[in-house]
C-alpha cells in the first residue's frame, strides 16, 4: 500500500536562503513497532519555530501558495551549518488516527485508534511514528491531545526534577506561557511553592486568576524587590528559564544571593553558602546570556532538555508521568490555541508574522487534513 499526501519541508542553503514549502510526499509502510498516523492536529511550538522560521526575515520574504522563501541573516545562518542543504520535515508532536501498523505487538495494539504522537514530522497529512511514544487518546479529540507530550512532560519534568533534588519551591521566569500555566497547576496540585516571573500586567492577572500566589512583574520599577520578597517567602533557590538571552538568569541569581546573605548571621567575603541553581531550557531571546557573577560561589547554571531528562528518569517515572498527563489532559495539561490553520495557510505572510511572535495565549494549531 502506498500512501501519498502533503507534507511540509524546511531547507536552509549555505547562502542563507530558507525555503519552507508544502510538497506531495510518499509515506513508507510502517514496519516493526511503527505506526502510520493520519494527522488531524499539531501545535506550532517555539521549538518548531526554531527550524521553521528561526531568525529569518519573513517581513521581506517571497510568498506563493504553500511556499515561502526567506533570508536567514548572519550569524544565524553560519550557526546552522549542520543543516545546510538538508530538506527537513517539521512538527514535533500532534495527534491523529492510526491507519496502518508494522507487525510489532505494540504497533498492532494501536490499529484504528486515535493517538497523540511525537513523529518530528507532524506538519503533514500522514506521519510515521514510534508506537512506544504514542499515547492512545480514548474519547479525547485530536485537538485535546495534540499538545500532550512536549509541554506537559516538560512542566512535569521540572516538578519531578525539583523533587529528585530535594527542592520544595521552583522559580519560573516566563510564568504565563502555555508551559508556565501547566507548571502553575502542577505545583498547586503537588504542594510545591512557585515563584512566577512575567513581563506584563495582563500576565499577572492571568496567573492570579489561575490561583498563583507569587507573581512578579519584571517590568515594574521594584522588580528586584518583589523578586527578593517572593524568594524569601518560598525558598525558591531553584529555577527554570526559557528566555536564555539577556539578564534574567543573572537577576534571579542576584536576588537569590541577596536573600541568602540577608539571613547570614556572620559576614563572609565569599558570600553565602546557599546553593542556587538555574536551568536554561529555551531561547526566546537570541541575544547572549549575560552573567555578572556577584552571587557568592554556590551557583550552578545548566541547560535542561526533555529527551535526556526522560532517558535518565527511567521507565517507571516516565510511565507515571504519561499516565498523569492522559488522566488530566483537559484540566492540568490543557493547551489553548488562538486559531487553526491548514498546511498551506500556515505559510502565508499573515500567519507566519503572527505565530512567530510567540505571544501569550496565541499558539496556532495546524490541522493537516482539516
Ligand atoms: N527544553 C525543553 O525540553 C523544552 C520543552 C518544551 C518547551 N520548551 C520551551 O518552553 C518555552 C515556552 O514554550 P510554550 O509553548 O509554553 O510557549 P508559548 O505558549 O508559545 O508562550 C511563549 C511565552 O514566551 C513569552 N516570551 C516570548 N519572548 C520572550 C522574551 N524575549 N522574554 C520574555 N518572555 C518572552 C511570551 O510572552 P509575551 O506575550 O509577553 O511575548 C509568552 O508568554 C519555549 O521557549 C520552548 O522552546 C523547552
Tab-separated table of C-alpha atoms and ligand atoms in Angstrom:
chain	number	residue	atom	x	y	z
A	1	UNK	CA	0.000	0.000	0.000
A	2	UNK	CA	1.463	3.357	-0.947
A	3	UNK	CA	0.238	6.376	0.926
A	4	UNK	CA	0.700	9.821	-0.516
A	5	UNK	CA	-0.154	13.211	0.901
A	6	UNK	CA	1.028	16.724	1.584
A	7	UNK	CA	3.998	17.379	3.846
A	8	UNK	CA	5.928	20.446	4.993
A	9	UNK	CA	9.684	20.654	4.431
A	10	UNK	CA	12.167	23.304	5.512
A	11	UNK	CA	15.558	23.726	3.816
A	12	UNK	CA	18.347	26.169	4.644
A	13	UNK	CA	21.031	26.624	1.974
A	14	UNK	CA	24.595	27.698	2.773
A	15	UNK	CA	23.925	31.170	1.281
A	16	UNK	CA	21.198	31.744	3.892
A	17	UNK	CA	18.188	31.022	1.665
A	18	UNK	CA	15.479	29.375	3.758
A	19	UNK	CA	12.702	27.626	1.830
A	20	UNK	CA	9.645	26.306	3.639
A	21	UNK	CA	7.147	24.544	1.410
A	22	UNK	CA	4.338	22.037	1.241
A	23	UNK	CA	5.099	19.179	-1.141
A	24	UNK	CA	3.450	15.962	-2.221
A	25	UNK	CA	5.162	13.090	-0.364
A	26	UNK	CA	5.078	9.322	-0.335
A	27	UNK	CA	4.883	7.814	3.133
A	28	UNK	CA	6.505	4.401	3.636
A	29	UNK	CA	4.631	1.448	5.075
A	30	UNK	CA	5.233	1.215	8.830
A	31	UNK	CA	7.488	-1.641	9.969
A	32	UNK	CA	8.065	-3.307	13.359
A	33	UNK	CA	6.677	-1.073	16.069
A	34	UNK	CA	5.988	1.859	13.763
A	35	UNK	CA	2.510	3.188	13.017
A	36	UNK	CA	1.236	5.389	10.192
A	37	UNK	CA	-0.886	8.201	11.620
A	38	UNK	CA	-3.358	10.281	9.624
A	39	UNK	CA	-2.583	13.633	11.265
A	40	UNK	CA	-5.503	15.726	12.495
A	41	UNK	CA	-3.887	18.385	14.699
A	42	UNK	CA	-0.371	19.615	15.513
A	43	UNK	CA	0.635	22.696	17.552
A	44	UNK	CA	3.246	25.233	16.458
A	45	UNK	CA	5.537	25.327	19.481
A	46	UNK	CA	8.597	27.577	19.967
A	47	UNK	CA	10.835	24.522	19.383
A	48	UNK	CA	9.173	24.021	15.960
A	49	UNK	CA	9.764	27.669	15.096
A	50	UNK	CA	13.494	27.103	15.582
A	51	UNK	CA	13.616	25.221	12.252
A	52	UNK	CA	10.502	26.697	10.622
A	53	UNK	CA	11.378	30.372	10.877
A	54	UNK	CA	14.383	30.894	13.182
A	55	UNK	CA	15.728	34.432	12.832
A	56	UNK	CA	14.917	34.671	9.077
A	57	UNK	CA	13.404	37.837	7.548
A	58	UNK	CA	9.757	36.943	6.891
A	59	UNK	CA	8.721	40.585	6.508
A	60	UNK	CA	10.506	40.744	3.130
A	61	UNK	CA	10.172	37.086	2.129
A	62	UNK	CA	8.856	35.740	-1.177
A	63	UNK	CA	5.409	34.186	-0.649
A	64	UNK	CA	3.499	31.921	-3.056
A	65	UNK	CA	0.810	29.303	-2.411
A	66	UNK	CA	2.216	26.719	0.041
A	67	UNK	CA	5.752	28.113	-0.232
A	68	UNK	CA	7.871	30.853	1.313
A	69	UNK	CA	11.490	31.788	0.636
A	70	UNK	CA	13.239	33.999	3.204
A	71	UNK	CA	16.788	35.114	4.024
A	72	UNK	CA	18.497	33.930	7.192
A	73	UNK	CA	20.850	36.650	8.469
A	74	UNK	CA	24.297	36.063	9.927
A	75	UNK	CA	25.425	34.819	12.397
A	76	UNK	CA	22.254	32.638	12.498
A	77	UNK	CA	22.935	31.151	9.052
A	78	UNK	CA	26.517	30.020	9.772
A	79	UNK	CA	25.398	28.857	13.202
A	80	UNK	CA	23.186	26.250	11.495
A	81	UNK	CA	25.864	24.909	9.143
A	82	UNK	CA	24.982	21.315	10.040
A	83	UNK	CA	21.566	21.646	8.361
A	84	UNK	CA	22.722	23.398	5.185
A	85	UNK	CA	21.221	21.722	2.117
A	86	UNK	CA	19.136	19.287	4.208
A	87	UNK	CA	15.407	19.055	3.474
A	88	UNK	CA	13.893	18.648	6.960
A	89	UNK	CA	10.352	17.701	7.958
A	90	UNK	CA	8.896	19.666	10.901
A	91	UNK	CA	6.271	19.432	13.634
A	92	UNK	CA	7.478	17.709	16.802
A	93	UNK	CA	4.135	16.487	18.072
A	94	UNK	CA	0.488	16.093	17.164
A	95	UNK	CA	-2.472	13.759	17.170
A	96	UNK	CA	-4.353	11.706	14.632
A	97	UNK	CA	-5.675	8.249	13.830
A	98	UNK	CA	-3.532	5.151	13.234
A	99	UNK	CA	-4.320	3.913	9.709
A	100	UNK	CA	-1.591	1.267	9.301
A	101	UNK	CA	0.828	-0.539	11.600
A	102	UNK	CA	4.014	-2.589	11.489
A	103	UNK	CA	3.879	-6.203	12.654
A	104	UNK	CA	5.155	-5.418	16.201
A	105	UNK	CA	2.658	-6.134	19.015
A	106	UNK	CA	2.846	-2.590	20.397
A	107	UNK	CA	2.027	-1.141	16.973
A	108	UNK	CA	-0.779	-3.614	16.208
A	109	UNK	CA	-2.490	-2.740	19.502
A	110	UNK	CA	-2.912	0.836	18.242
A	111	UNK	CA	-4.574	-0.046	14.934
A	112	UNK	CA	-7.520	2.280	14.247
A	113	UNK	CA	-7.015	4.241	17.477
A	114	UNK	CA	-6.707	7.980	17.903
A	115	UNK	CA	-3.282	8.711	19.381
A	116	UNK	CA	-1.021	11.560	20.396
A	117	UNK	CA	2.407	11.066	18.838
A	118	UNK	CA	5.866	12.609	18.522
A	119	UNK	CA	6.885	11.973	14.897
A	120	UNK	CA	9.014	15.080	14.297
A	121	UNK	CA	7.104	15.400	11.014
A	122	UNK	CA	3.620	16.267	12.257
A	123	UNK	CA	3.012	19.044	9.691
A	124	UNK	CA	1.841	16.523	7.127
A	125	UNK	CA	-1.272	14.620	6.146
A	126	UNK	CA	0.413	11.420	7.370
A	127	UNK	CA	3.332	10.693	9.683
A	128	UNK	CA	5.295	7.618	10.700
A	129	UNK	CA	5.518	7.422	14.489
A	130	UNK	CA	7.074	5.112	17.046
A	131	UNK	CA	4.326	3.137	18.844
A	132	UNK	CA	6.208	3.277	22.159
A	133	UNK	CA	5.900	7.078	22.097
A	134	UNK	CA	2.188	7.105	21.168
A	135	UNK	CA	-0.476	7.868	23.748
A	136	UNK	CA	-3.920	6.335	22.973
A	137	UNK	CA	-6.377	9.207	23.443
A	138	UNK	CA	-9.556	7.236	24.108
A	139	UNK	CA	-12.521	9.576	23.745
A	140	UNK	CA	-10.402	12.725	23.604
A	141	UNK	CA	-10.398	14.712	20.367
A	142	UNK	CA	-7.216	15.207	18.340
A	143	UNK	CA	-7.268	18.885	19.312
A	144	UNK	CA	-7.317	17.960	23.014
A	145	UNK	CA	-4.453	15.506	22.524
A	146	UNK	CA	-2.279	17.447	20.048
A	147	UNK	CA	-0.027	19.007	22.709
A	148	UNK	CA	0.123	16.120	25.139
A	149	UNK	CA	3.837	15.499	25.030
A	150	UNK	CA	6.258	18.438	24.750
A	151	UNK	CA	4.887	20.958	27.251
A	152	UNK	CA	3.113	18.580	29.677
A	153	UNK	CA	6.124	16.285	30.057
A	154	UNK	CA	8.493	19.264	30.373
A	155	UNK	CA	6.416	21.035	33.036
A	156	UNK	CA	6.014	17.740	34.900
A	157	UNK	CA	9.730	17.089	34.389
A	158	UNK	CA	10.535	20.332	36.226
A	159	UNK	CA	8.433	19.234	39.210
A	160	UNK	CA	9.975	15.733	39.138
A	161	UNK	CA	13.481	17.199	38.893
A	162	UNK	CA	12.826	19.543	41.814
A	163	UNK	CA	11.598	16.641	43.948
A	164	UNK	CA	14.627	14.496	42.983
A	165	UNK	CA	16.852	17.410	44.057
A	166	UNK	CA	15.033	17.806	47.395
A	167	UNK	CA	13.510	21.199	46.477
A	168	UNK	CA	10.185	22.455	47.810
A	169	UNK	CA	9.994	25.557	45.619
A	170	UNK	CA	10.570	26.477	41.967
A	171	UNK	CA	11.189	29.813	40.298
A	172	UNK	CA	9.967	30.132	36.685
A	173	UNK	CA	10.870	33.123	34.554
A	174	UNK	CA	8.047	33.053	31.931
A	175	UNK	CA	5.052	32.294	34.101
A	176	UNK	CA	2.179	32.911	31.672
A	177	UNK	CA	3.381	30.732	28.760
A	178	UNK	CA	1.408	27.619	27.861
A	179	UNK	CA	4.023	25.581	29.741
A	180	UNK	CA	4.111	28.067	32.631
A	181	UNK	CA	0.373	27.759	33.216
A	182	UNK	CA	0.703	23.965	33.312
A	183	UNK	CA	3.550	24.266	35.811
A	184	UNK	CA	1.373	26.559	37.932
A	185	UNK	CA	-1.361	23.904	38.069
A	186	UNK	CA	1.100	21.058	38.754
A	187	UNK	CA	2.784	22.947	41.599
A	188	UNK	CA	-0.574	23.709	43.210
A	189	UNK	CA	-1.551	20.022	42.993
A	190	UNK	CA	1.817	18.847	44.349
A	191	UNK	CA	2.254	21.459	47.090
A	192	UNK	CA	5.372	22.972	45.507
A	193	UNK	CA	5.740	26.739	46.009
A	194	UNK	CA	6.114	28.531	42.661
A	195	UNK	CA	7.526	31.994	42.007
A	196	UNK	CA	6.314	33.180	38.577
A	197	UNK	CA	8.064	35.998	36.743
A	198	UNK	CA	6.090	37.706	33.941
A	199	UNK	CA	6.670	40.897	31.961
A	200	UNK	CA	3.180	42.429	31.581
A	201	UNK	CA	0.346	43.406	33.921
A	202	UNK	CA	-2.158	41.287	31.988
A	203	UNK	CA	0.070	38.255	32.594
A	204	UNK	CA	0.000	38.970	36.347
A	205	UNK	CA	-3.785	38.811	36.092
A	206	UNK	CA	-3.780	35.542	34.107
A	207	UNK	CA	-1.693	33.863	36.792
A	208	UNK	CA	-3.519	35.384	39.739
A	209	UNK	CA	-6.826	34.252	38.196
A	210	UNK	CA	-5.279	30.776	37.937
A	211	UNK	CA	-4.615	30.782	41.680
A	212	UNK	CA	-0.896	31.622	41.633
A	213	UNK	CA	0.349	33.026	44.928
A	214	UNK	CA	3.663	34.532	43.819
A	215	UNK	CA	3.704	36.577	40.607
A	216	UNK	CA	6.456	39.111	39.971
A	217	UNK	CA	6.424	41.584	37.071
A	218	UNK	CA	9.887	42.221	35.560
A	219	UNK	CA	8.618	45.494	34.007
A	220	UNK	CA	7.885	47.048	37.397
A	221	UNK	CA	10.398	49.504	38.886
A	222	UNK	CA	10.551	47.461	42.089
A	223	UNK	CA	11.010	44.144	40.258
A	224	UNK	CA	14.096	43.088	42.222
A	225	UNK	CA	12.393	43.950	45.475
A	226	UNK	CA	9.315	41.881	44.523
A	227	UNK	CA	11.577	39.008	43.487
A	228	UNK	CA	13.560	39.031	46.733
A	229	UNK	CA	10.342	39.026	48.761
A	230	UNK	CA	8.960	36.042	46.837
A	231	UNK	CA	12.211	34.068	47.147
A	232	UNK	CA	12.450	34.910	50.835
A	233	UNK	CA	8.921	33.652	51.453
A	234	UNK	CA	9.242	30.455	49.412
A	235	UNK	CA	12.953	29.481	49.492
A	236	UNK	CA	12.934	29.258	45.692
A	237	UNK	CA	16.644	28.870	45.046
A	238	UNK	CA	15.986	26.593	42.070
A	239	UNK	CA	14.683	27.966	38.783
A	240	UNK	CA	13.884	27.334	35.127
A	241	UNK	CA	14.344	29.949	32.397
A	242	UNK	CA	13.222	29.713	28.727
A	243	UNK	CA	14.410	33.225	27.771
A	244	UNK	CA	18.079	32.316	27.608
A	245	UNK	CA	19.404	35.637	26.289
A	246	UNK	CA	19.868	38.833	28.281
A	247	UNK	CA	19.987	39.215	32.046
A	248	UNK	CA	17.034	37.318	33.508
A	249	UNK	CA	19.129	34.460	34.904
A	250	UNK	CA	21.563	36.999	36.339
A	251	UNK	CA	18.712	38.834	38.066
A	252	UNK	CA	17.483	35.555	39.562
A	253	UNK	CA	20.894	34.545	40.930
A	254	UNK	CA	21.382	38.047	42.348
A	255	UNK	CA	18.023	38.074	44.115
A	256	UNK	CA	18.624	34.542	45.471
A	257	UNK	CA	22.019	35.511	46.856
A	258	UNK	CA	20.744	38.762	48.364
A	259	UNK	CA	18.031	36.806	50.200
A	260	UNK	CA	20.579	34.242	51.386
A	261	UNK	CA	23.028	36.922	52.569
A	262	UNK	CA	20.276	38.721	54.471
A	263	UNK	CA	19.833	35.568	56.536
A	264	UNK	CA	23.533	35.109	57.393
A	265	UNK	CA	24.488	35.714	60.994
A	266	UNK	CA	28.185	36.209	60.181
A	267	UNK	CA	29.800	38.134	57.336
A	268	UNK	CA	31.782	36.170	54.746
A	269	UNK	CA	33.784	37.765	51.934
A	270	UNK	CA	32.831	34.722	49.817
A	271	UNK	CA	29.125	35.337	50.069
A	272	UNK	CA	26.512	32.827	51.228
A	273	UNK	CA	26.752	29.028	51.335
A	274	UNK	CA	23.281	28.799	49.789
A	275	UNK	CA	23.233	26.570	46.702
A	276	UNK	CA	21.474	28.384	43.839
A	277	UNK	CA	20.559	26.583	40.651
A	278	UNK	CA	19.115	27.829	37.355
A	279	UNK	CA	18.351	25.813	34.219
A	280	UNK	CA	18.038	27.465	30.790
A	281	UNK	CA	15.508	25.425	28.790
A	282	UNK	CA	14.692	27.703	25.812
A	283	UNK	CA	15.975	30.550	23.676
A	284	UNK	CA	13.096	33.016	23.426
A	285	UNK	CA	15.758	35.743	23.323
A	286	UNK	CA	18.582	35.052	20.838
A	287	UNK	CA	20.975	37.580	22.415
A	288	UNK	CA	23.946	36.417	24.541
A	289	UNK	CA	23.303	35.325	28.129
A	290	UNK	CA	24.758	37.989	30.420
A	291	UNK	CA	26.096	36.925	33.804
A	292	UNK	CA	27.736	39.256	36.310
A	293	UNK	CA	28.753	36.750	38.991
A	294	UNK	CA	28.289	38.558	42.254
A	295	UNK	CA	26.302	35.809	43.873
A	296	UNK	CA	28.853	34.002	46.006
A	297	UNK	CA	30.229	30.715	44.673
A	298	UNK	CA	27.345	28.325	45.263
A	299	UNK	CA	25.604	28.816	41.926
A	300	UNK	CA	25.098	26.433	39.029
A	301	UNK	CA	23.720	27.219	35.594
A	302	UNK	CA	22.984	24.429	33.137
A	303	UNK	CA	20.734	23.549	30.224
A	304	UNK	CA	17.574	21.444	30.506
A	305	UNK	CA	16.140	19.369	27.668
A	306	UNK	CA	13.191	16.990	27.844
A	307	UNK	CA	14.614	13.981	25.961
A	308	UNK	CA	17.749	13.428	28.093
A	309	UNK	CA	15.693	14.075	31.227
A	310	UNK	CA	13.266	11.289	30.257
A	311	UNK	CA	16.140	8.958	29.362
A	312	UNK	CA	17.686	9.477	32.802
A	313	UNK	CA	14.412	9.405	34.743
A	314	UNK	CA	13.764	5.731	33.906
A	315	UNK	CA	10.741	3.787	32.639
A	316	UNK	CA	8.787	3.808	35.898
A	317	UNK	CA	8.907	7.599	36.289
A	318	UNK	CA	8.154	8.235	32.604
A	319	UNK	CA	5.215	5.784	32.689
A	320	UNK	CA	3.817	7.513	35.775
A	321	UNK	CA	4.213	10.944	34.145
A	322	UNK	CA	2.468	9.845	30.940
A	323	UNK	CA	-0.431	8.379	32.901
A	324	UNK	CA	-0.830	11.620	34.839
A	325	UNK	CA	-0.897	13.580	31.560
A	326	UNK	CA	-3.526	11.319	29.998
A	327	UNK	CA	-5.691	11.327	33.150
A	328	UNK	CA	-5.656	15.135	33.282
A	329	UNK	CA	-5.434	16.085	29.603
A	330	UNK	CA	-8.260	18.613	29.607
A	331	UNK	CA	-7.510	20.097	33.035
A	332	UNK	CA	-3.915	20.294	34.378
A	333	UNK	CA	-2.381	19.742	30.938
A	334	UNK	CA	-4.864	21.584	28.723
A	335	UNK	CA	-3.461	23.797	25.952
A	336	UNK	CA	-5.311	26.629	24.272
A	337	UNK	CA	-4.958	27.924	20.732
A	338	UNK	CA	-5.579	31.262	19.092
A	339	UNK	CA	-6.588	29.743	15.760
A	340	UNK	CA	-6.437	26.705	13.476
A	341	UNK	CA	-4.716	26.709	10.070
A	342	UNK	CA	-4.312	24.204	7.242
A	343	UNK	CA	-0.879	23.257	5.878
A	344	UNK	CA	-0.845	25.871	3.109
A	345	UNK	CA	-2.452	28.535	5.271
A	346	UNK	CA	0.348	28.188	7.830
A	347	UNK	CA	2.807	29.509	5.237
A	348	UNK	CA	1.003	32.792	4.480
A	349	UNK	CA	2.669	36.047	5.482
A	350	UNK	CA	-0.171	36.919	7.833
A	351	UNK	CA	0.111	33.621	9.712
A	352	UNK	CA	3.915	33.471	9.940
A	353	UNK	CA	4.308	37.055	11.147
A	354	UNK	CA	1.686	36.348	13.780
A	355	UNK	CA	2.703	32.977	15.229
A	356	UNK	CA	6.441	33.631	15.173
A	357	UNK	CA	5.896	36.320	17.833
A	358	UNK	CA	5.104	33.535	20.347
A	359	UNK	CA	2.730	35.795	22.266
A	360	UNK	CA	0.998	34.664	25.450
A	361	UNK	CA	-2.122	32.622	24.658
A	362	UNK	CA	-1.655	32.906	20.870
A	363	UNK	CA	-0.431	29.465	19.872
A	364	UNK	CA	-1.510	28.123	16.441
A	365	UNK	CA	-2.868	24.639	15.794
A	366	UNK	CA	-2.237	23.084	12.364
A	367	UNK	CA	-4.989	20.810	11.040
A	368	UNK	CA	-3.288	18.988	8.124
A	369	UNK	CA	-6.401	17.134	6.998
A	370	UNK	CA	-8.828	19.869	8.044
B	1	LIG	N1	13.971	22.374	26.877
B	1	LIG	C1	12.880	21.675	26.602
B	1	LIG	O1	12.909	20.425	26.604
B	1	LIG	C2	11.608	22.401	26.284
B	1	LIG	C3	10.419	21.682	26.163
B	1	LIG	C4	9.220	22.377	25.957
B	1	LIG	C5	9.229	23.767	25.813
B	1	LIG	N2	10.438	24.416	25.871
B	1	LIG	C6	10.485	25.894	25.776
B	1	LIG	O2	9.490	26.431	26.637
B	1	LIG	C7	9.227	27.751	26.230
B	1	LIG	C8	7.734	28.032	26.360
B	1	LIG	O3	7.019	27.260	25.425
B	1	LIG	P1	5.438	27.467	25.299
B	1	LIG	O4	4.951	26.516	24.253
B	1	LIG	O5	4.850	27.388	26.642
B	1	LIG	O6	5.385	28.972	24.782
B	1	LIG	P2	4.112	29.861	24.349
B	1	LIG	O7	2.868	29.397	24.998
B	1	LIG	O8	4.176	29.976	22.871
B	1	LIG	O9	4.442	31.266	25.014
B	1	LIG	C9	5.612	31.948	24.800
B	1	LIG	C10	5.754	32.869	26.002
B	1	LIG	O10	7.044	33.444	25.988
B	1	LIG	C11	6.939	34.830	26.250
B	1	LIG	N3	8.081	35.445	25.585
B	1	LIG	C12	8.379	35.437	24.269
B	1	LIG	N4	9.550	36.051	24.050
B	1	LIG	C13	10.003	36.441	25.272
B	1	LIG	C14	11.169	37.143	25.709
B	1	LIG	N5	12.104	37.539	24.855
B	1	LIG	N6	11.295	37.394	27.030
B	1	LIG	C15	10.349	37.009	27.919
B	1	LIG	N7	9.230	36.339	27.562
B	1	LIG	C16	9.072	36.065	26.244
B	1	LIG	C17	5.598	35.248	25.722
B	1	LIG	O11	5.152	36.398	26.418
B	1	LIG	P3	4.705	37.772	25.666
B	1	LIG	O12	3.239	37.616	25.335
B	1	LIG	O13	4.976	38.810	26.711
B	1	LIG	O14	5.570	37.913	24.445
B	1	LIG	C18	4.751	34.018	26.046
B	1	LIG	O15	4.246	34.079	27.364
B	1	LIG	C19	9.799	27.894	24.833
B	1	LIG	O16	10.997	28.624	24.899
B	1	LIG	C20	10.098	26.455	24.445
B	1	LIG	O17	11.148	26.353	23.496
B	1	LIG	C21	11.604	23.775	26.104
